[in-house]
């Protein structure tokens, strides 16, 4: 072969090497881009790290990969593997030579083993998975760091077949960049967890300060003077003195959370925290962690110990809204806490005792749920030690005017306006039905005030006078048994039930309701006033127990 031919061959080989290097660089850049997008997504830690390894297998000629997060003493806290379950990945990581992993952690530098069969680090303790007749098995490991601390390791192995050179240098640089991105993601996960803990603690502190500064403000803040509301507030003062569990019953929008806060502020626990949680807003697994807390490492993503709402409410009151929405399995866990006053954090073994006063609320018919087997009877009796029924707004019409005035005052304060309600507007509001209760009244006032053309609001300014009532739209065409009496949402209520009410059906409903008129009214889809009128008309005497 002549010199010119040799030079041509050398030039072709140089071009090929340059193109190969460019391809590797472009592939590495694409891999970093895809992995950074994955780590930036708001997902749980385990599936995120599994996704990182899956992407690595697409950009590297690797056989297996492991990401191991370590505790300060070197114990594997979380191990995620490519192609393994979590348990299998952890077992394989534990079989890796301690000296190899220790060298990465101590030196904080990458480790490359071109042939594990000939390297002293793997001579005695190499896993059988590294024994293969297909070719040479190599190992690459890089540290996952946060600042100057090593949080874990990222390791891969590969099989080299033939005599083609392996680009260890470029692979090490690529894996180091990926490990740096993982370290930053772990730092963000930790910051988010710490911020959440801080916010919960701040909420508890502020609730305690409010109760110390204005012990009676919540009761004073409940607007109204109707007989139905005064009966509720009188009961609040009586039940607040004890530690008995309270169950607040009532329709949506009747102010159950405000009453729960009033019970706390009137109780001997008023200097303690008032912690609240909506049970319907969370899935069961998250609800258990929210209420009982969890230990570090209890599940994937639990990087720090966290107190639950029961611990945060120690010495105070815990308000659980929408208690009727919890699953049967979680009902059993809650029952044990109420019976024993103790629990364990998720993933923990230490039994914790707490001193908490429980107030719960629901708008569901729990008696019907118990009858169907959807709600435990033993838990029902634990929760309903003292049931407190909150009247709907239609049963406290005397409170509509002061509530409307208060909502308009708040609107004026927020928007710098000077709007007012004329007598015709107040009379019209008092005749409305308001299935959404106080929340719907506030919505109605704000809606009308926002569109007001003059400073004095009249009855004709309200949407119900222009066929724009939201309540009427919501209940239009409802033929199934509604949660409220079948009436026009904004029609004046009549004392006499519409249609003839059969005596037998009336007596049957009263028997089912234990001769409680309000409960019988809900069964028949009427108001207590209509039930009273029907009893009087039919000449049915009330039974007293």
Coordinates of C-alpha atoms in Angstrom, one line a residue:
X1 CA 0.0 0.0 0.0
X2 CA 1.5 3.3 -1.1
X3 CA 1.8 6.4 1.1
X4 CA -1.0 8.2 -0.7
X5 CA -3.4 5.3 0.0
X6 CA -2.3 5.2 3.6
X7 CA -2.9 8.9 4.0
X8 CA -6.4 8.5 2.5
X9 CA -7.2 5.7 4.9
X10 CA -6.0 7.7 7.9
X11 CA -8.0 10.7 6.8
X12 CA -11.2 8.6 6.5
X13 CA -10.6 7.1 9.9
X14 CA -10.1 10.5 11.4
X15 CA -13.4 11.7 9.8
X16 CA -15.2 8.7 11.2
X17 CA -13.8 9.2 14.7
X18 CA -14.8 12.9 14.5
X19 CA -18.3 12.0 13.4
X20 CA -18.6 9.4 16.1
X21 CA -17.5 12.0 18.7
X22 CA -20.1 14.5 17.4
X23 CA -22.8 11.9 17.5
X24 CA -21.9 11.0 21.1
X25 CA -21.9 14.7 22.1
X26 CA -25.3 15.3 20.4
X27 CA -26.7 12.1 22.1
X28 CA -25.4 13.2 25.5
X29 CA -26.9 16.7 25.0
X30 CA -30.3 15.2 24.1
X31 CA -30.1 12.8 27.1
X32 CA -29.4 15.7 29.5
X33 CA -32.3 17.7 28.1
X34 CA -34.8 14.8 28.5
X35 CA -33.6 13.9 32.0
X36 CA -33.7 17.5 33.1
X37 CA -37.4 17.7 31.9
X38 CA -38.2 14.6 33.9
X39 CA -36.6 15.8 37.1
X40 CA -38.4 19.1 36.8
X41 CA -41.8 17.5 36.7
X42 CA -43.8 17.4 40.1
X43 CA -43.8 13.7 40.5
X44 CA -43.0 11.3 43.4
X45 CA -39.3 10.5 43.8
X46 CA -39.3 6.8 43.0
X47 CA -41.0 6.9 39.6
X48 CA -38.9 10.0 38.7
X49 CA -35.6 8.2 39.4
X50 CA -36.9 5.1 37.6
X51 CA -37.6 7.3 34.6
X52 CA -34.0 8.7 34.8
X53 CA -32.6 5.1 34.5
X54 CA -35.0 4.3 31.6
X55 CA -33.7 7.3 29.7
X56 CA -30.1 6.4 30.5
X57 CA -30.6 3.0 28.9
X58 CA -31.7 4.8 25.7
X59 CA -28.6 7.0 25.6
X60 CA -25.9 4.6 26.9
X61 CA -24.8 1.2 26.0
X62 CA -25.5 -0.1 29.5
X63 CA -26.9 -3.4 30.7
X64 CA -28.1 -2.5 34.2
X65 CA -28.3 0.7 36.2
X66 CA -28.8 1.6 39.9
X67 CA -29.5 4.8 41.8
X68 CA -29.0 4.4 45.5
X69 CA -29.7 7.1 48.1
X70 CA -27.7 6.7 51.3
X71 CA -28.1 7.8 54.9
X72 CA -25.1 9.5 56.6
X73 CA -23.9 6.2 58.0
X74 CA -23.9 4.6 54.5
X75 CA -27.1 2.6 54.7
X76 CA -29.2 2.4 51.5
X77 CA -32.3 4.4 52.1
X78 CA -33.8 4.1 48.7
X79 CA -32.6 2.0 45.7
X80 CA -34.1 2.2 42.2
X81 CA -33.0 -0.1 39.5
X82 CA -33.4 -0.4 35.8
X83 CA -35.5 -3.6 35.2
X84 CA -35.9 -4.5 38.9
X85 CA -38.5 -4.1 41.5
X86 CA -37.5 -1.9 44.5
X87 CA -36.8 -5.0 46.7
X88 CA -34.6 -6.7 44.0
X89 CA -32.7 -3.6 43.2
X90 CA -31.9 -3.1 46.9
X91 CA -30.7 -6.7 47.3
X92 CA -28.5 -6.4 44.2
X93 CA -27.0 -3.1 45.5
X94 CA -26.2 -4.7 48.9
X95 CA -24.3 -7.5 47.0
X96 CA -22.0 -4.9 45.3
X97 CA -18.5 -4.7 46.8
X98 CA -18.5 -2.4 49.8
X99 CA -15.0 -1.2 48.8
X100 CA -16.2 -0.1 45.4
X101 CA -19.2 1.9 46.7
X102 CA -17.1 3.1 49.6
X103 CA -14.4 4.4 47.3
X104 CA -17.0 6.5 45.3
X105 CA -18.5 7.9 48.6
X106 CA -15.2 8.6 50.3
X107 CA -13.3 10.1 47.3
X108 CA -16.4 11.8 45.9
X109 CA -15.0 10.9 42.5
X110 CA -16.2 8.6 39.7
X111 CA -15.0 5.0 39.6
X112 CA -14.3 3.1 36.4
X113 CA -13.6 -0.7 36.4
X114 CA -12.9 -1.8 32.8
X115 CA -13.0 -5.5 33.6
X116 CA -14.6 -6.6 36.9
X117 CA -13.1 -10.1 36.6
X118 CA -9.6 -8.7 36.9
X119 CA -10.0 -5.8 39.4
X120 CA -9.2 -6.4 43.0
X121 CA -12.2 -4.4 44.2
X122 CA -14.5 -7.1 42.7
X123 CA -12.2 -10.1 43.2
X124 CA -14.0 -11.6 46.2
X125 CA -17.5 -10.2 46.3
X126 CA -18.6 -9.6 42.7
X127 CA -22.3 -10.6 42.3
X128 CA -23.0 -13.6 40.1
X129 CA -24.8 -11.3 37.6
X130 CA -21.3 -10.0 36.7
X131 CA -20.2 -13.4 35.6
X132 CA -20.8 -13.8 31.9
X133 CA -19.3 -15.7 28.9
X134 CA -20.5 -13.1 26.4
X135 CA -17.8 -10.6 26.9
X136 CA -16.0 -8.3 29.4
X137 CA -18.1 -6.8 32.1
X138 CA -17.2 -3.2 33.0
X139 CA -18.5 -1.0 35.8
X140 CA -18.9 2.8 36.1
X141 CA -20.1 4.6 39.3
X142 CA -20.4 8.3 40.0
X143 CA -21.4 10.1 43.3
X144 CA -24.7 12.0 43.6
X145 CA -23.7 15.1 45.5
X146 CA -25.3 18.1 47.2
X147 CA -22.7 20.6 47.8
X148 CA -19.8 18.8 49.4
X149 CA -21.9 15.9 50.7
X150 CA -22.5 12.6 48.9
X151 CA -26.2 11.7 49.0
X152 CA -25.9 8.5 47.0
X153 CA -24.4 6.8 43.9
X154 CA -25.4 6.2 40.3
X155 CA -23.8 3.0 38.9
X156 CA -24.1 1.1 35.6
X157 CA -22.5 -2.0 34.1
X158 CA -22.1 -3.1 30.5
X159 CA -20.8 -6.0 28.5
X160 CA -18.0 -5.3 26.0
X161 CA -18.1 -7.7 23.0
X162 CA -15.1 -7.7 20.6
X163 CA -12.1 -5.4 20.6
X164 CA -14.0 -2.1 19.9
X165 CA -12.7 0.6 22.4
X166 CA -15.2 1.7 25.0
X167 CA -15.6 5.5 25.5
X168 CA -15.3 5.5 29.3
X169 CA -14.3 9.1 29.4
X170 CA -17.4 10.5 27.7
X171 CA -19.7 8.1 29.5
X172 CA -18.2 9.2 32.9
X173 CA -18.8 12.9 32.0
X174 CA -22.4 12.1 30.9
X175 CA -23.2 10.2 34.1
X176 CA -21.6 12.9 36.3
X177 CA -23.9 15.5 34.7
X178 CA -26.9 13.3 35.3
X179 CA -25.9 12.7 38.9
X180 CA -25.5 16.5 39.4
X181 CA -29.1 17.0 38.1
X182 CA -30.4 14.2 40.4
X183 CA -28.6 15.9 43.4
X184 CA -30.3 19.2 42.6
X185 CA -33.7 17.5 42.3
X186 CA -33.2 15.9 45.7
X187 CA -32.4 19.2 47.3
X188 CA -35.6 20.7 45.9
X189 CA -37.6 17.8 47.2
X190 CA -36.1 18.4 50.7
X191 CA -36.8 22.1 50.5
X192 CA -40.4 21.5 49.6
X193 CA -40.9 19.1 52.5
X194 CA -39.3 21.6 54.9
X195 CA -41.5 24.4 53.7
X196 CA -44.6 22.3 54.1
X197 CA -43.6 21.5 57.6
X198 CA -42.9 25.1 58.4
X199 CA -46.3 26.3 56.9
X200 CA -48.2 23.8 59.0
X201 CA -46.3 24.9 62.1
X202 CA -47.0 28.5 61.3
X203 CA -50.7 27.8 60.8
X204 CA -50.8 26.2 64.2
X205 CA -49.0 29.1 65.8
X206 CA -51.2 31.7 64.2
X207 CA -54.3 29.8 65.3
X208 CA -53.0 29.7 68.8
X209 CA -52.3 33.5 68.8
X210 CA -55.7 34.3 67.5
X211 CA -57.4 32.2 70.2
X212 CA -55.3 33.9 72.9
X213 CA -55.9 37.5 71.6
X214 CA -59.6 37.1 70.8
X215 CA -61.0 34.1 72.7
X216 CA -64.6 34.9 71.8
X217 CA -64.2 36.4 68.4
X218 CA -65.5 33.4 66.4
X219 CA -68.9 33.4 68.2
X220 CA -69.1 37.1 67.8
X221 CA -68.3 36.8 64.2
X222 CA -71.2 34.5 63.5
X223 CA -73.9 36.9 62.2
X224 CA -77.5 36.5 63.0
X225 CA -80.1 36.6 65.8
X226 CA -82.7 34.1 64.7
X227 CA -84.1 31.6 67.3
X228 CA -82.6 28.7 65.4
X229 CA -79.1 30.2 65.4
X230 CA -79.3 31.2 69.1
X231 CA -80.2 27.6 70.0
X232 CA -77.1 26.4 68.2
X233 CA -74.8 29.0 69.9
X234 CA -76.3 28.1 73.3
X235 CA -75.4 24.5 72.7
X236 CA -71.9 25.5 71.5
X237 CA -71.3 27.1 74.9
X238 CA -72.5 24.1 76.7
X239 CA -70.7 21.4 74.7
X240 CA -67.4 23.4 74.6
X241 CA -66.8 22.9 78.3
X242 CA -66.3 19.1 77.8
X243 CA -63.9 17.0 75.9
X244 CA -66.6 15.0 74.2
X245 CA -66.4 14.3 70.4
X246 CA -68.8 16.6 68.5
X247 CA -70.4 15.8 65.2
X248 CA -71.7 18.8 63.3
X249 CA -74.5 18.0 60.9
X250 CA -75.9 20.2 58.3
X251 CA -76.1 21.1 54.6
X252 CA -73.3 22.6 52.6
X253 CA -72.7 26.2 53.4
X254 CA -74.3 26.3 56.9
X255 CA -71.0 27.3 58.6
X256 CA -69.8 24.0 60.1
X257 CA -66.1 25.2 60.2
X258 CA -67.1 28.4 61.9
X259 CA -69.0 26.5 64.6
X260 CA -66.1 24.1 65.1
X261 CA -63.8 27.1 65.6
X262 CA -66.3 28.6 68.0
X263 CA -66.4 25.3 70.0
X264 CA -62.6 25.5 70.3
X265 CA -62.5 29.1 71.3
X266 CA -65.1 28.6 74.0
X267 CA -63.3 25.5 75.4
X268 CA -60.6 25.1 78.0
X269 CA -58.3 24.2 75.0
X270 CA -58.6 27.7 73.5
X271 CA -54.9 28.3 74.1
X272 CA -54.0 25.2 72.2
X273 CA -53.9 24.7 68.4
X274 CA -57.0 24.4 66.2
X275 CA -56.1 22.1 63.3
X276 CA -58.4 21.4 60.4
X277 CA -58.5 18.9 57.5
X278 CA -61.0 18.2 54.8
X279 CA -61.2 14.4 54.5
X280 CA -62.9 14.4 51.1
X281 CA -60.0 16.3 49.4
X282 CA -57.4 13.6 49.8
X283 CA -57.0 9.9 48.7
X284 CA -56.7 7.4 51.5
X285 CA -52.9 6.9 51.3
X286 CA -52.3 10.6 51.6
X287 CA -55.0 11.1 54.2
X288 CA -53.3 8.5 56.5
X289 CA -50.0 10.4 56.2
X290 CA -51.7 13.7 56.8
X291 CA -53.5 12.6 60.0
X292 CA -50.8 10.3 61.5
X293 CA -47.6 11.6 60.0
X294 CA -44.8 9.4 58.7
X295 CA -41.3 8.4 59.5
X296 CA -38.4 9.1 57.3
X297 CA -38.2 6.4 54.6
X298 CA -41.7 5.1 55.4
X299 CA -42.5 5.2 51.6
X300 CA -40.8 6.4 48.5
X301 CA -40.4 10.1 48.7
X302 CA -40.6 10.3 52.5
X303 CA -37.1 11.8 52.9
X304 CA -37.9 13.4 56.3
X305 CA -40.0 12.6 59.4
X306 CA -43.2 14.5 59.4
X307 CA -45.8 15.1 62.1
X308 CA -49.5 14.5 61.3
X309 CA -52.5 16.6 62.2
X310 CA -53.1 14.5 65.3
X311 CA -49.7 15.4 66.7
X312 CA -50.0 19.1 65.6
X313 CA -53.4 19.3 67.4
X314 CA -52.0 17.9 70.7
X315 CA -53.5 19.9 73.6
X316 CA -56.0 21.5 71.2
X317 CA -58.8 20.6 68.8
X318 CA -58.8 18.7 65.5
X319 CA -61.6 19.5 63.0
X320 CA -62.2 16.8 60.4
X321 CA -64.6 18.0 57.7
X322 CA -66.5 15.7 55.4
X323 CA -65.9 12.7 57.7
X324 CA -68.6 10.7 55.9
X325 CA -66.3 10.5 52.8
X326 CA -63.6 8.3 54.4
X327 CA -63.2 4.7 53.1
X328 CA -64.1 1.6 55.2
X329 CA -60.5 0.6 55.7
X330 CA -59.5 4.1 57.0
X331 CA -62.6 4.1 59.3
X332 CA -61.0 1.2 61.2
X333 CA -57.7 3.1 61.6
X334 CA -59.5 6.2 62.9
X335 CA -61.6 4.1 65.3
X336 CA -58.5 2.8 67.0
X337 CA -57.2 6.3 67.6
X338 CA -60.5 7.4 69.1
X339 CA -60.7 4.3 71.3
X340 CA -57.1 4.2 72.5
X341 CA -55.9 7.7 72.0
X342 CA -52.7 6.4 70.4
X343 CA -51.3 5.6 67.0
X344 CA -48.1 5.0 65.0
X345 CA -46.8 7.2 62.3
X346 CA -46.8 5.6 58.8
X347 CA -43.7 3.4 58.6
X348 CA -43.1 3.8 62.4
X349 CA -43.1 1.3 65.3
X350 CA -43.2 3.8 68.2
X351 CA -46.7 4.3 69.7
X352 CA -47.6 7.9 70.2
X353 CA -50.2 9.2 72.6
X354 CA -52.0 12.4 72.0
X355 CA -54.5 14.6 73.8
X356 CA -56.9 15.9 71.1
X357 CA -60.5 17.0 71.2
X358 CA -62.2 15.9 68.0
X359 CA -64.8 17.8 66.1
X360 CA -66.1 16.4 62.9
X361 CA -68.6 17.4 60.3
X362 CA -70.7 15.9 57.5
X363 CA -73.6 16.8 55.2
X364 CA -74.3 13.1 54.5
X365 CA -77.0 10.9 56.1
X366 CA -74.7 8.8 58.1
X367 CA -77.6 6.8 59.6
X368 CA -78.4 5.6 56.0
X369 CA -74.8 4.9 55.4
X370 CA -74.6 2.8 58.5
X371 CA -77.7 0.9 57.4
X372 CA -76.2 0.2 54.0
X373 CA -72.9 -1.0 55.6
X374 CA -70.9 1.8 54.0
X375 CA -70.1 3.4 57.4
X376 CA -69.1 1.5 60.6
X377 CA -71.7 1.6 63.3
X378 CA -69.0 1.5 66.1
X379 CA -67.2 4.5 64.5
X380 CA -70.5 6.3 64.1
X381 CA -71.2 6.1 67.8
X382 CA -67.7 7.2 68.7
X383 CA -68.1 10.3 66.5
X384 CA -71.7 11.2 67.3
X385 CA -71.3 11.5 71.0
X386 CA -72.8 15.0 70.9
X387 CA -74.5 15.6 67.5
X388 CA -75.1 19.3 66.7
X389 CA -77.5 20.1 63.9
X390 CA -76.9 23.4 62.0
X391 CA -80.0 24.9 60.5
X392 CA -80.2 25.8 56.8
X393 CA -80.6 29.5 56.0
X394 CA -84.3 29.0 55.0
X395 CA -85.0 28.1 58.7
X396 CA -83.3 31.3 59.9
X397 CA -84.8 33.9 57.6
X398 CA -84.4 36.6 60.2
X399 CA -80.6 36.3 59.7
X400 CA -80.8 36.9 55.9
X401 CA -80.9 40.7 56.2
X402 CA -78.0 41.2 58.6
X403 CA -75.9 38.7 56.6
X404 CA -76.6 40.5 53.4
X405 CA -75.7 43.8 54.9
X406 CA -72.4 42.3 56.2
X407 CA -71.5 40.8 52.8
X408 CA -72.2 44.1 51.1
X409 CA -70.1 46.0 53.8
X410 CA -67.2 43.6 53.0
X411 CA -67.6 44.2 49.3
X412 CA -67.5 48.0 49.8
X413 CA -64.4 47.7 52.0
X414 CA -62.6 45.6 49.4
X415 CA -63.6 47.8 46.4
X416 CA -63.8 51.2 47.9
X417 CA -67.6 51.5 47.0
X418 CA -70.5 52.8 49.0
X419 CA -73.4 50.5 47.9
X420 CA -76.5 49.9 50.0
X421 CA -79.6 47.8 49.9
X422 CA -83.1 49.3 49.8
X423 CA -86.0 47.8 51.8
X424 CA -87.5 46.1 48.7
X425 CA -84.2 44.3 48.0
X426 CA -84.0 43.0 51.6
X427 CA -87.6 41.8 51.5
X428 CA -86.9 40.0 48.2
X429 CA -83.8 38.3 49.7
X430 CA -85.8 37.2 52.8
X431 CA -88.3 35.4 50.5
X432 CA -85.6 33.5 48.7
X433 CA -84.9 29.8 49.3
X434 CA -81.1 29.7 49.0
X435 CA -80.3 25.9 48.7
X436 CA -76.6 26.8 48.9
X437 CA -77.3 28.6 52.3
X438 CA -74.9 31.3 53.5
X439 CA -72.4 30.7 50.7
X440 CA -75.1 31.2 48.1
X441 CA -76.3 34.4 49.7
X442 CA -72.8 35.9 49.7
X443 CA -72.4 34.9 46.0
X444 CA -75.7 36.6 45.2
X445 CA -74.7 39.8 47.0
X446 CA -71.3 40.0 45.3
X447 CA -72.7 39.2 41.9
X448 CA -75.3 42.0 42.1
X449 CA -72.8 44.5 43.7
X450 CA -70.3 43.8 40.9
X451 CA -72.8 44.6 38.2
X452 CA -74.5 47.5 40.1
X453 CA -75.2 50.7 38.1
X454 CA -76.3 52.8 41.1
X455 CA -75.3 53.1 44.7
X456 CA -78.7 51.8 46.0
X457 CA -79.4 48.2 45.1
X458 CA -83.1 47.4 44.4
X459 CA -84.9 44.1 44.1
X460 CA -84.8 44.4 40.3
X461 CA -81.0 44.5 40.3
X462 CA -80.7 40.9 41.5
X463 CA -80.2 38.1 38.9
X464 CA -83.2 36.1 40.1
X465 CA -85.5 38.9 38.9
X466 CA -83.9 38.6 35.4
X467 CA -84.0 34.8 35.0
X468 CA -80.3 34.6 35.8
X469 CA -80.4 33.0 39.3
X470 CA -77.6 30.5 39.6
X471 CA -79.5 28.4 42.1
X472 CA -82.5 28.1 39.8
X473 CA -80.2 27.0 37.0
X474 CA -78.6 24.4 39.3
X475 CA -81.9 22.9 40.4
X476 CA -83.8 23.2 37.1
X477 CA -85.2 19.9 36.0
X478 CA -84.1 17.9 39.0
X479 CA -86.6 15.0 39.3
X480 CA -84.7 12.6 41.6
X481 CA -85.0 13.1 45.3
X482 CA -83.1 16.3 46.0
X483 CA -81.3 17.2 49.2
X484 CA -83.8 20.1 49.7
X485 CA -87.5 20.5 49.4
X486 CA -88.9 20.7 45.9
X487 CA -89.6 24.4 45.6
X488 CA -88.7 27.2 43.3
X489 CA -85.3 28.3 44.6
X490 CA -86.4 31.8 45.1
X491 CA -90.1 31.4 45.8
X492 CA -91.6 32.4 49.1
X493 CA -92.1 29.5 51.4
X494 CA -95.7 28.6 52.3
X495 CA -96.7 27.0 55.6
X496 CA -99.0 24.4 54.0
X497 CA -97.3 21.5 52.1
X498 CA -98.0 21.5 48.4
X499 CA -100.5 18.7 47.7
X500 CA -102.2 16.4 50.1
X501 CA -99.9 14.7 52.7
X502 CA -101.2 11.3 53.5
X503 CA -101.7 10.7 57.3
X504 CA -100.1 7.2 57.1
X505 CA -97.0 8.5 55.3
X506 CA -96.7 11.3 57.8
X507 CA -96.9 9.0 60.8
X508 CA -94.4 6.6 59.1
X509 CA -91.9 9.4 58.5
X510 CA -92.2 10.6 62.1
X511 CA -91.7 7.1 63.4
X512 CA -88.5 6.7 61.3
X513 CA -87.3 10.1 62.5
X514 CA -87.9 9.2 66.2
X515 CA -90.6 11.9 66.2
X516 CA -88.0 14.6 65.5
X517 CA -89.8 17.1 63.1
X518 CA -86.7 18.4 61.5
X519 CA -85.5 14.9 60.6
X520 CA -89.0 13.9 59.3
X521 CA -89.0 17.0 57.2
X522 CA -85.7 15.9 55.5
X523 CA -87.3 12.4 54.8
X524 CA -90.3 13.9 53.2
X525 CA -88.6 16.7 51.4
X526 CA -90.4 19.4 53.4
X527 CA -89.5 22.1 55.9
X528 CA -90.0 21.7 59.7
X529 CA -92.7 24.4 59.6
X530 CA -94.6 22.4 56.9
X531 CA -94.3 19.2 59.0
X532 CA -95.7 21.1 62.0
X533 CA -98.6 22.4 60.0
X534 CA -99.4 18.9 58.6
X535 CA -99.3 17.3 62.1
X536 CA -101.7 20.0 63.4
X537 CA -104.0 19.6 60.4
X538 CA -104.1 15.8 60.7
X539 CA -104.6 16.0 64.5
X540 CA -101.5 13.8 65.2
X541 CA -100.2 14.3 68.7
X542 CA -96.4 14.5 69.2
X543 CA -94.8 11.7 71.1
X544 CA -92.4 12.8 73.8
X545 CA -89.4 10.5 74.8

